[in-house]
C-alpha positions as semicolon CSV with decimal commas, in nm:
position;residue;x (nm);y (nm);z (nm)
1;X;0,000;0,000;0,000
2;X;0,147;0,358;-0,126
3;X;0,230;0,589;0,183
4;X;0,196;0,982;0,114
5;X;0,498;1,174;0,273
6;X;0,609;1,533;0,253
7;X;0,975;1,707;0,220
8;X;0,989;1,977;0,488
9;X;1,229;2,154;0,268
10;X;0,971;2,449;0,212
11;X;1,047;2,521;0,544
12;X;1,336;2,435;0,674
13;X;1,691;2,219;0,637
14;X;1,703;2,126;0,969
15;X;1,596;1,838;1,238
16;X;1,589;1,983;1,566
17;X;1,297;2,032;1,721
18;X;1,169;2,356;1,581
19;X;1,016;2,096;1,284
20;X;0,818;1,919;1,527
21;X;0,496;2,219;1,506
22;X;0,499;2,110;1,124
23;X;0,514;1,726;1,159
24;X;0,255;1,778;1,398
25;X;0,028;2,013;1,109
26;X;0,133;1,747;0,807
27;X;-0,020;1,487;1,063
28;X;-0,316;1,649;1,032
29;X;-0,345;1,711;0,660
30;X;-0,359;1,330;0,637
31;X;0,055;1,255;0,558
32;X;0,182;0,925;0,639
33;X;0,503;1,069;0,724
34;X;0,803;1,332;0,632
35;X;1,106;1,341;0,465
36;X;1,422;1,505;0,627
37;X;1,747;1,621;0,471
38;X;2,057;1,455;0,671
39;X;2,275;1,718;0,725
40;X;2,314;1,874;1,079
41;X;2,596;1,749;1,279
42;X;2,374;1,748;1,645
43;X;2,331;1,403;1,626
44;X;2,038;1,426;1,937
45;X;1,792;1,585;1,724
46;X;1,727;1,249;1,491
47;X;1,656;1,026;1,803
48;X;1,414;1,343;1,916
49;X;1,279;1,338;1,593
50;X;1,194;0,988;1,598
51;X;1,066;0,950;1,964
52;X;0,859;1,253;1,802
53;X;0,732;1,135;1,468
54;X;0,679;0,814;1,675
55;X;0,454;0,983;1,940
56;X;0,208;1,082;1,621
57;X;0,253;0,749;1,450
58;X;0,430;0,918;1,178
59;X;0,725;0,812;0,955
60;X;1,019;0,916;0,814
61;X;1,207;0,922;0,467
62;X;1,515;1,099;0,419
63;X;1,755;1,303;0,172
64;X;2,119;1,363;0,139
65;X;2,350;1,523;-0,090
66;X;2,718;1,561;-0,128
67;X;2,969;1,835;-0,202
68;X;3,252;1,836;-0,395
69;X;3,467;1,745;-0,104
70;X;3,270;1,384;-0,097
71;X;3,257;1,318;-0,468
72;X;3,253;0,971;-0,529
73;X;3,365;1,006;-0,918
74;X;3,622;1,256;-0,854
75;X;3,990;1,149;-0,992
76;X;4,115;1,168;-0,617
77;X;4,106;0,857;-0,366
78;X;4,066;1,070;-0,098
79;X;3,764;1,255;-0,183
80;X;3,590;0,953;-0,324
81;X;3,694;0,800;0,051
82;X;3,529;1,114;0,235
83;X;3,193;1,075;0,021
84;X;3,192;0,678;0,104
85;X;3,269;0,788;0,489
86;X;2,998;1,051;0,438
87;X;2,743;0,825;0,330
88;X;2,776;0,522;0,610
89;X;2,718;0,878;0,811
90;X;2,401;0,913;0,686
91;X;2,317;0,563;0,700
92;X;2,379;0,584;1,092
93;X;2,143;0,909;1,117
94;X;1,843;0,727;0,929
95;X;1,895;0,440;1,160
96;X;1,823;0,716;1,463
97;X;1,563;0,835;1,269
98;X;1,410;0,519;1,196
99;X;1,408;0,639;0,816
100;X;1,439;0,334;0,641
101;X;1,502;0,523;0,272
102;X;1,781;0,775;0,215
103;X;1,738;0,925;-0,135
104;X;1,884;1,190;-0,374
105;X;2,182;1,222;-0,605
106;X;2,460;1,108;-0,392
107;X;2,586;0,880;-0,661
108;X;2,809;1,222;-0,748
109;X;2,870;1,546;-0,595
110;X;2,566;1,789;-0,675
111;X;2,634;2,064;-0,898
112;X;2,980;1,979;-0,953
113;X;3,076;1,946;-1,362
114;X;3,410;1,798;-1,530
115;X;3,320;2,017;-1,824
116;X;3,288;1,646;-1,999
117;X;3,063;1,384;-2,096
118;X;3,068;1,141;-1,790
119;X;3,330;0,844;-1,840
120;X;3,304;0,446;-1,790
121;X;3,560;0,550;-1,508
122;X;3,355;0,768;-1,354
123;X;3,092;0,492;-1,371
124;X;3,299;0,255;-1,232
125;X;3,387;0,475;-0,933
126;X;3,032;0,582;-0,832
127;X;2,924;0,204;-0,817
128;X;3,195;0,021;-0,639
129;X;3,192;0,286;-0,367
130;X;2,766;0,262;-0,380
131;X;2,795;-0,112;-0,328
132;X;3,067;-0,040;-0,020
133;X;2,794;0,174;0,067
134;X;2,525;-0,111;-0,001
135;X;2,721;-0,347;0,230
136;X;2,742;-0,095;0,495
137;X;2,329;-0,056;0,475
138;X;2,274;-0,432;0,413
139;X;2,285;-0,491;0,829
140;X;2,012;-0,216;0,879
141;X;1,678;-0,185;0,729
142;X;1,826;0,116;0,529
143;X;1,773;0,144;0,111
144;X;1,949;0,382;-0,079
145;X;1,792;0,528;-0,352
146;X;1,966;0,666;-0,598
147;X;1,772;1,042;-0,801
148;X;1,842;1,084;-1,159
149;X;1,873;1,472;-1,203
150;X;1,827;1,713;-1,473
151;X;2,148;1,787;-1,671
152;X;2,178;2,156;-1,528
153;X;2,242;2,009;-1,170
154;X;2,467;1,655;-1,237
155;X;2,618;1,483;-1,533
156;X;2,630;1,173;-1,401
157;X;2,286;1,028;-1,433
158;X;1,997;1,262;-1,566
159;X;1,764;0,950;-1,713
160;X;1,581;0,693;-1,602
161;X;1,800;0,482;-1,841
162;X;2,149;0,637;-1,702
163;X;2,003;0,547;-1,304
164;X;1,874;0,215;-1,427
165;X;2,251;0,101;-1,553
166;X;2,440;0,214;-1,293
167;X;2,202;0,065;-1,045
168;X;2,265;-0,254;-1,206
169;X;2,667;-0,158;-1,248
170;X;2,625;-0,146;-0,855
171;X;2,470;-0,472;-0,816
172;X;2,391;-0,455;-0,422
173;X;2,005;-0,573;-0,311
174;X;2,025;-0,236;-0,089
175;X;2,105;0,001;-0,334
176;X;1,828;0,085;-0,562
177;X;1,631;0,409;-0,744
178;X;1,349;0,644;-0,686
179;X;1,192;0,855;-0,962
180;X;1,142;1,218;-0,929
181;X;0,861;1,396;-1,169
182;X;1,020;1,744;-1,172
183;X;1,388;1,610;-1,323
184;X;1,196;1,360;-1,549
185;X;1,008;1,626;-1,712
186;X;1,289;1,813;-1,782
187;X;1,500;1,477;-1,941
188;X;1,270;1,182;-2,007
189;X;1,095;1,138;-2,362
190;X;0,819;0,908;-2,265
191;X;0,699;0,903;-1,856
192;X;0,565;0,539;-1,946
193;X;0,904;0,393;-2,057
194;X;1,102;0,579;-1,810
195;X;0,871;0,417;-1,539
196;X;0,921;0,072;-1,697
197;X;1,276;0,059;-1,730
198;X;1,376;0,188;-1,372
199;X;1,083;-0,048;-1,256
200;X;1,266;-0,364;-1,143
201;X;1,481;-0,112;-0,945
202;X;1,213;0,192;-0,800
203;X;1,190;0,244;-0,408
204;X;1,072;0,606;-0,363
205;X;0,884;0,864;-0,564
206;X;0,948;1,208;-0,536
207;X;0,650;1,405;-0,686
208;X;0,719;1,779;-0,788
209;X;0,595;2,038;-0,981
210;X;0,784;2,137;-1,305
211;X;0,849;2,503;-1,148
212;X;0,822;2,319;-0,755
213;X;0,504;2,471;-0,666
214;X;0,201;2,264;-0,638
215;X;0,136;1,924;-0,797
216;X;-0,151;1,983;-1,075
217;X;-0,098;2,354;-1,107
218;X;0,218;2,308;-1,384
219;X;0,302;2,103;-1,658
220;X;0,393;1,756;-1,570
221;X;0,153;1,527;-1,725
222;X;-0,001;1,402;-1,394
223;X;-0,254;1,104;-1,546
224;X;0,035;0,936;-1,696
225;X;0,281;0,950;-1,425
226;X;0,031;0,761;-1,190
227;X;-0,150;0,541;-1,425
228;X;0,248;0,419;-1,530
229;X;0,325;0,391;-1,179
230;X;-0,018;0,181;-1,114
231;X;0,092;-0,026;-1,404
232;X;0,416;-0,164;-1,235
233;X;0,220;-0,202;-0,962
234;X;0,427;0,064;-0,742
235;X;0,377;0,023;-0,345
236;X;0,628;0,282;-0,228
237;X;0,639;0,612;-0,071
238;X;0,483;0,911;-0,303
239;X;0,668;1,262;-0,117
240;X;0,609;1,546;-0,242
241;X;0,915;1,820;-0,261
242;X;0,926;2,159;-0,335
243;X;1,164;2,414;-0,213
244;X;1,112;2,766;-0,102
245;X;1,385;3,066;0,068
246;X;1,276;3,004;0,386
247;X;1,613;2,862;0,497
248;X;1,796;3,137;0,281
249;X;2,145;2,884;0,309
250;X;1,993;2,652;0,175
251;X;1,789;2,812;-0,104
252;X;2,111;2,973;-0,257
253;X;2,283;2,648;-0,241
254;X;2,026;2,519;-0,470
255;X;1,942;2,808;-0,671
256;X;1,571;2,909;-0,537
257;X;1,537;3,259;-0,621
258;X;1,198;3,306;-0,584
259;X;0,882;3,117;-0,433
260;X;0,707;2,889;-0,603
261;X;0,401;2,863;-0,406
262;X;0,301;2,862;-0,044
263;X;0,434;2,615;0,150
264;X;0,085;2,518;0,305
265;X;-0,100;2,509;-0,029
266;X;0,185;2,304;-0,167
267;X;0,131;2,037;0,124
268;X;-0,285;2,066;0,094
269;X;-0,342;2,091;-0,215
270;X;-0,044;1,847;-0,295
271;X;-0,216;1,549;-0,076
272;X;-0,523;1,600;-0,229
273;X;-0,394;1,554;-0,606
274;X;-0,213;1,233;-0,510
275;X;-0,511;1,099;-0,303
276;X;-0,745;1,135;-0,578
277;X;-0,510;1,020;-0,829
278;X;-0,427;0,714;-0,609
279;X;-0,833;0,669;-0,552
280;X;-0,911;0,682;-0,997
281;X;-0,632;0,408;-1,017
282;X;-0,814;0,192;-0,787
283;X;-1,161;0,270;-0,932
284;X;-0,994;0,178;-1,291
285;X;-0,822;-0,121;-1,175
């Protein structure tokens, strides 16, 4: 059975327990759970957050990127070390958490370019440090979830075609793919093969608007994203992200220059697209 979960992104980066007013409003709305970037060093906040999100019988997903310091298809050992290292960090958080999904592009360094077409080495790299990483995970109930993102933010793996081969270059039962609607309209040619080849691999769904506002008020061809994803028979998470400058740091390190739409019509009016959308499918089916 799909679970509906929502990025707090919109509002802020963080874990501590200034989030927990928002869980506690998402709750509410009629989420299943939230998704949380991994990223502050104050370790105490996940186990809060979990004792929290428990207390509401919420759940959690979670994000991570790297930097160019933890690139694991840069030419240096060392840095391809730190992102491995960097990872098995995050691993650890989502096991405070209780996440049991860590997704996003952490196959490479975000917004980091060789000015090149990527390489079979750089291939190579990214997938024997993911299965290191896929070992490390394989003793938790963690699965990593490799994004495919649009070419203006990675170079590494922008289709569902590109995520699907190095998935299967990677080879580990822990590491596998999500599918995120806002990059895929950007690079995919048809939703419906996209969503068939990464099928045999797909954990997680990010659903996002093409400008990140709210799902059903852009352009992504809504109908045909779900009734693909009711065709493989998807039972995974559907979160919705969308970013905002709410946490200023954070929107310049990703390029939001502007706001998309409010945060609290995003999360409404988002819940109620994929609950009816959900709902159809089942009425069809």
């Amino acid at each position: 059975m799909n679970k509906i979960g929502f990025n707090l992104l919109p509002w802020s980066a963080g874990t501590s327990s200034k989030v927990f007013p928002l869980v506690e409003r998402l709750k509410e709305i009629g989420y299943d759970g939230v998704e949380l970037l991994l990223g502050s060093p104050v370790l105490a906040e996940y186990a809060a957050l979990s004792t929290h999100l428990q207390s509401l019988e919420m759940e959690a997903t979670a994000v991570l990127v790297l930097g160019k310091d933890e690139n694991l298809i840069s030419p240096d050992p060392a840095i391809r070390a730190r992102g491995l290292d960097r990872i098995k960090w995050a691993i650890d958080r989502a096991n405070e958490l209780g996440a049991k999904i860590i997704c996003g592009p952490f196959h490479s360094a975000h917004g980091v370019f060789s000015r090149a077409a990527p390489s079979t080495e750089e291939y190579q790299w990214s997938a024997e440090n993911l299965h290191q990483a896929g070992e490390y995970a394989a003793s938790t109930e963690v699965v990593l979830a490799l994004e495919a993102v649009n070419r203006f933010e990675t170079y590494l793996a922008n289709t569902m075609d590109q995520l699907a081969d190095l998935v299967e270059q990677t080879n580990h039962p822990s590491v596998k793919a999500m599918y995120d609607t806002h990059h895929a309209h950007i690079e995919e040619k048809s939703i419906a093969e996209a969503i068939t080849r990464i099928a045999p691999h797909l954990a997680h769904v990010h659903i996002s608007e093409n400008d990140r506002g709210t799902p059903g008020k852009g352009l992504v061809h809504w109908e045909q994203v779900f009734q693909s994803l009711a065709e493989i028979d998807f039972q995974g998470w559907y979160t919705i992200e969308s970013f905002s400058r709410a946490d200023p740091d954070f929107a310049n390190a990703i390029n939001v220059w502007r706001e998309y739409s409010d945060p609290w019509e995003i999360a409404e009016k988002g819940y109620e697209m994929i609950k009816g959308k959900l709902l159809k499918n089942q009425m069809d089916n």
